[in-house]
mmCIF file of C-alpha atoms in Angstrom:
data_model
loop_
_atom_site.group_PDB
_atom_site.id
_atom_site.type_symbol
_atom_site.label_atom_id
_atom_site.label_comp_id
_atom_site.label_asym_id
_atom_site.label_seq_id
_atom_site.Cartn_x
_atom_site.Cartn_y
_atom_site.Cartn_z
ATOM 1 C CA MET A 1229 0.000 0.000 0.000
ATOM 2 C CA GLY A 1230 2.967 2.318 -0.023
ATOM 3 C CA SER A 1231 3.095 3.295 3.640
ATOM 4 C CA THR A 1232 5.312 1.123 5.831
ATOM 5 C CA ASP A 1233 3.418 2.081 9.003
ATOM 6 C CA GLY A 1234 0.025 1.106 7.571
ATOM 7 C CA SER A 1235 -1.543 4.567 7.908
ATOM 8 C CA GLU A 1236 -2.486 4.755 4.213
ATOM 9 C CA TYR A 1237 -3.952 1.265 4.422
ATOM 10 C CA HIS A 1238 -6.202 2.331 7.307
ATOM 11 C CA LYS A 1239 -7.271 5.586 5.646
ATOM 12 C CA GLU A 1240 -8.059 3.723 2.419
ATOM 13 C CA ALA A 1241 -10.017 1.029 4.270
ATOM 14 C CA LEU A 1242 -12.192 3.654 5.939
ATOM 15 C CA ARG A 1243 -12.733 5.507 2.640
ATOM 16 C CA ASN A 1244 -13.789 2.253 0.983
ATOM 17 C CA LEU A 1245 -16.533 1.284 3.385
ATOM 18 C CA LYS A 1246 -19.562 0.221 1.363
ATOM 19 C CA ASP A 1247 -21.711 1.874 4.018
ATOM 20 C CA PRO A 1248 -19.876 4.943 5.395
ATOM 21 C CA SER A 1249 -22.731 5.528 7.837
ATOM 22 C CA LEU A 1250 -21.236 2.713 9.927
ATOM 23 C CA PHE A 1251 -18.694 5.243 11.211
ATOM 24 C CA ILE A 1252 -21.009 7.205 13.501
ATOM 25 C CA GLN A 1253 -19.776 10.595 14.601
ATOM 26 C CA ASN A 1254 -22.617 11.534 16.966
ATOM 27 C CA ALA A 1255 -23.181 10.538 20.596
ATOM 28 C CA PHE A 1256 -26.065 8.245 21.587
ATOM 29 C CA ILE A 1257 -27.638 9.853 24.651
ATOM 30 C CA ASP A 1258 -30.989 8.965 26.192
ATOM 31 C CA GLY A 1259 -32.250 7.133 23.131
ATOM 32 C CA GLU A 1260 -31.221 9.602 20.442
ATOM 33 C CA TRP A 1261 -28.195 10.509 18.343
ATOM 34 C CA VAL A 1262 -26.820 13.870 19.430
ATOM 35 C CA SER A 1263 -24.448 16.014 17.402
ATOM 36 C CA LYS A 1264 -21.946 18.135 19.289
ATOM 37 C CA ASP A 1265 -20.022 21.167 18.092
ATOM 38 C CA LYS A 1266 -16.980 19.984 20.013
ATOM 39 C CA LYS A 1267 -15.308 16.886 18.493
ATOM 40 C CA PHE A 1268 -12.252 14.757 19.188
ATOM 41 C CA ASP A 1269 -10.085 12.621 16.939
ATOM 42 C CA VAL A 1270 -10.391 8.826 16.815
ATOM 43 C CA TYR A 1271 -7.060 7.094 16.207
ATOM 44 C CA GLU A 1272 -6.172 3.677 14.874
ATOM 45 C CA PRO A 1273 -3.869 2.550 17.699
ATOM 46 C CA SER A 1274 -1.252 0.591 15.755
ATOM 47 C CA THR A 1275 -0.356 3.490 13.444
ATOM 48 C CA GLY A 1276 -1.738 6.603 15.126
ATOM 49 C CA THR A 1277 -3.761 7.318 11.975
ATOM 50 C CA VAL A 1278 -6.691 9.687 12.570
ATOM 51 C CA LEU A 1279 -9.779 7.829 11.327
ATOM 52 C CA GLY A 1280 -12.261 10.613 11.934
ATOM 53 C CA GLN A 1281 -13.846 12.727 14.601
ATOM 54 C CA VAL A 1282 -16.669 11.994 17.022
ATOM 55 C CA ALA A 1283 -18.832 14.068 19.348
ATOM 56 C CA ASP A 1284 -17.115 15.226 22.518
ATOM 57 C CA GLY A 1285 -19.866 15.121 25.106
ATOM 58 C CA SER A 1286 -19.802 17.000 28.381
ATOM 59 C CA LEU A 1287 -19.779 15.456 31.840
ATOM 60 C CA GLU A 1288 -23.533 16.108 31.959
ATOM 61 C CA ASP A 1289 -23.984 14.242 28.636
ATOM 62 C CA PHE A 1290 -21.991 11.320 30.014
ATOM 63 C CA GLN A 1291 -23.999 11.214 33.243
ATOM 64 C CA LYS A 1292 -27.295 11.454 31.333
ATOM 65 C CA ALA A 1293 -26.262 8.572 29.056
ATOM 66 C CA ILE A 1294 -25.324 6.383 32.028
ATOM 67 C CA GLN A 1295 -28.535 7.189 33.902
ATOM 68 C CA SER A 1296 -30.610 6.502 30.801
ATOM 69 C CA ALA A 1297 -28.893 3.145 30.207
ATOM 70 C CA ASN A 1298 -29.311 2.144 33.861
ATOM 71 C CA GLU A 1299 -33.036 2.877 33.636
ATOM 72 C CA ALA A 1300 -33.557 1.371 30.168
ATOM 73 C CA GLN A 1301 -31.972 -2.039 30.763
ATOM 74 C CA PRO A 1302 -34.319 -3.321 33.501
ATOM 75 C CA LYS A 1303 -37.311 -1.726 31.754
ATOM 76 C CA PHE A 1304 -36.376 -3.473 28.495
ATOM 77 C CA PHE A 1305 -36.144 -6.875 30.207
ATOM 78 C CA ALA A 1306 -39.426 -6.321 32.044
ATOM 79 C CA GLU A 1307 -41.279 -5.314 28.878
ATOM 80 C CA THR A 1308 -39.958 -7.920 26.436
ATOM 81 C CA THR A 1309 -40.204 -11.668 26.250
ATOM 82 C CA ALA A 1310 -37.294 -14.006 25.687
ATOM 83 C CA THR A 1311 -38.641 -14.572 22.169
ATOM 84 C CA GLN A 1312 -38.596 -10.834 21.437
ATOM 85 C CA ARG A 1313 -35.064 -10.498 22.825
ATOM 86 C CA GLY A 1314 -34.014 -13.470 20.701
ATOM 87 C CA ALA A 1315 -35.501 -11.804 17.617
ATOM 88 C CA LEU A 1316 -33.536 -8.658 18.414
ATOM 89 C CA LEU A 1317 -30.321 -10.661 18.708
ATOM 90 C CA ARG A 1318 -31.129 -12.334 15.396
ATOM 91 C CA LYS A 1319 -31.625 -8.924 13.783
ATOM 92 C CA TRP A 1320 -28.263 -7.820 15.205
ATOM 93 C CA TYR A 1321 -26.653 -10.960 13.757
ATOM 94 C CA ASP A 1322 -28.304 -10.303 10.359
ATOM 95 C CA LEU A 1323 -26.881 -6.759 10.358
ATOM 96 C CA ILE A 1324 -23.418 -8.078 11.203
ATOM 97 C CA VAL A 1325 -23.621 -10.542 8.317
ATOM 98 C CA LYS A 1326 -25.015 -7.861 5.985
ATOM 99 C CA HIS A 1327 -22.058 -5.581 6.779
ATOM 100 C CA GLN A 1328 -19.378 -8.244 7.112
ATOM 101 C CA GLU A 1329 -17.499 -6.947 4.066
ATOM 102 C CA ASP A 1330 -17.192 -3.554 5.751
ATOM 103 C CA SER A 1331 -16.122 -5.188 9.006
ATOM 104 C CA ARG A 1332 -13.320 -6.886 7.067
ATOM 105 C CA ARG A 1333 -12.305 -3.486 5.741
ATOM 106 C CA ALA A 1334 -12.514 -1.782 9.132
ATOM 107 C CA PRO A 1335 -8.978 -0.604 9.850
ATOM 108 C CA PHE A 1336 -9.202 -1.150 13.564
ATOM 109 C CA LEU A 1337 -10.067 -4.852 13.218
ATOM 110 C CA ARG A 1338 -7.018 -6.049 11.365
ATOM 111 C CA PHE A 1339 -3.482 -5.175 10.494
ATOM 112 C CA PRO A 1340 -2.282 -4.254 7.016
ATOM 113 C CA PRO A 1341 -1.368 -7.189 4.780
#
């Protein structure tokens, strides 16, 4: 790929995602995707390549997300059956399979050839 440290490989892999929406730049807080003006860089650890930027939430955002998750989990289990939870897991699996080509391209999941 030209670069001995793999940085070009990782940048190219991210550019070549069939579904670029898989790289989400917003924060998921209290059941919704939230865009923030303040962002921070996401690095591929083996090369230090900047892959993109994501929302930089505040302490209040972080606390709200934790509180929401703590409340949602027991409510979800109380309001769904094992069959419904199984169907959700199956849907998750189907999405993984649907996007497996992109997961193979994801720079943070494998090293350059």
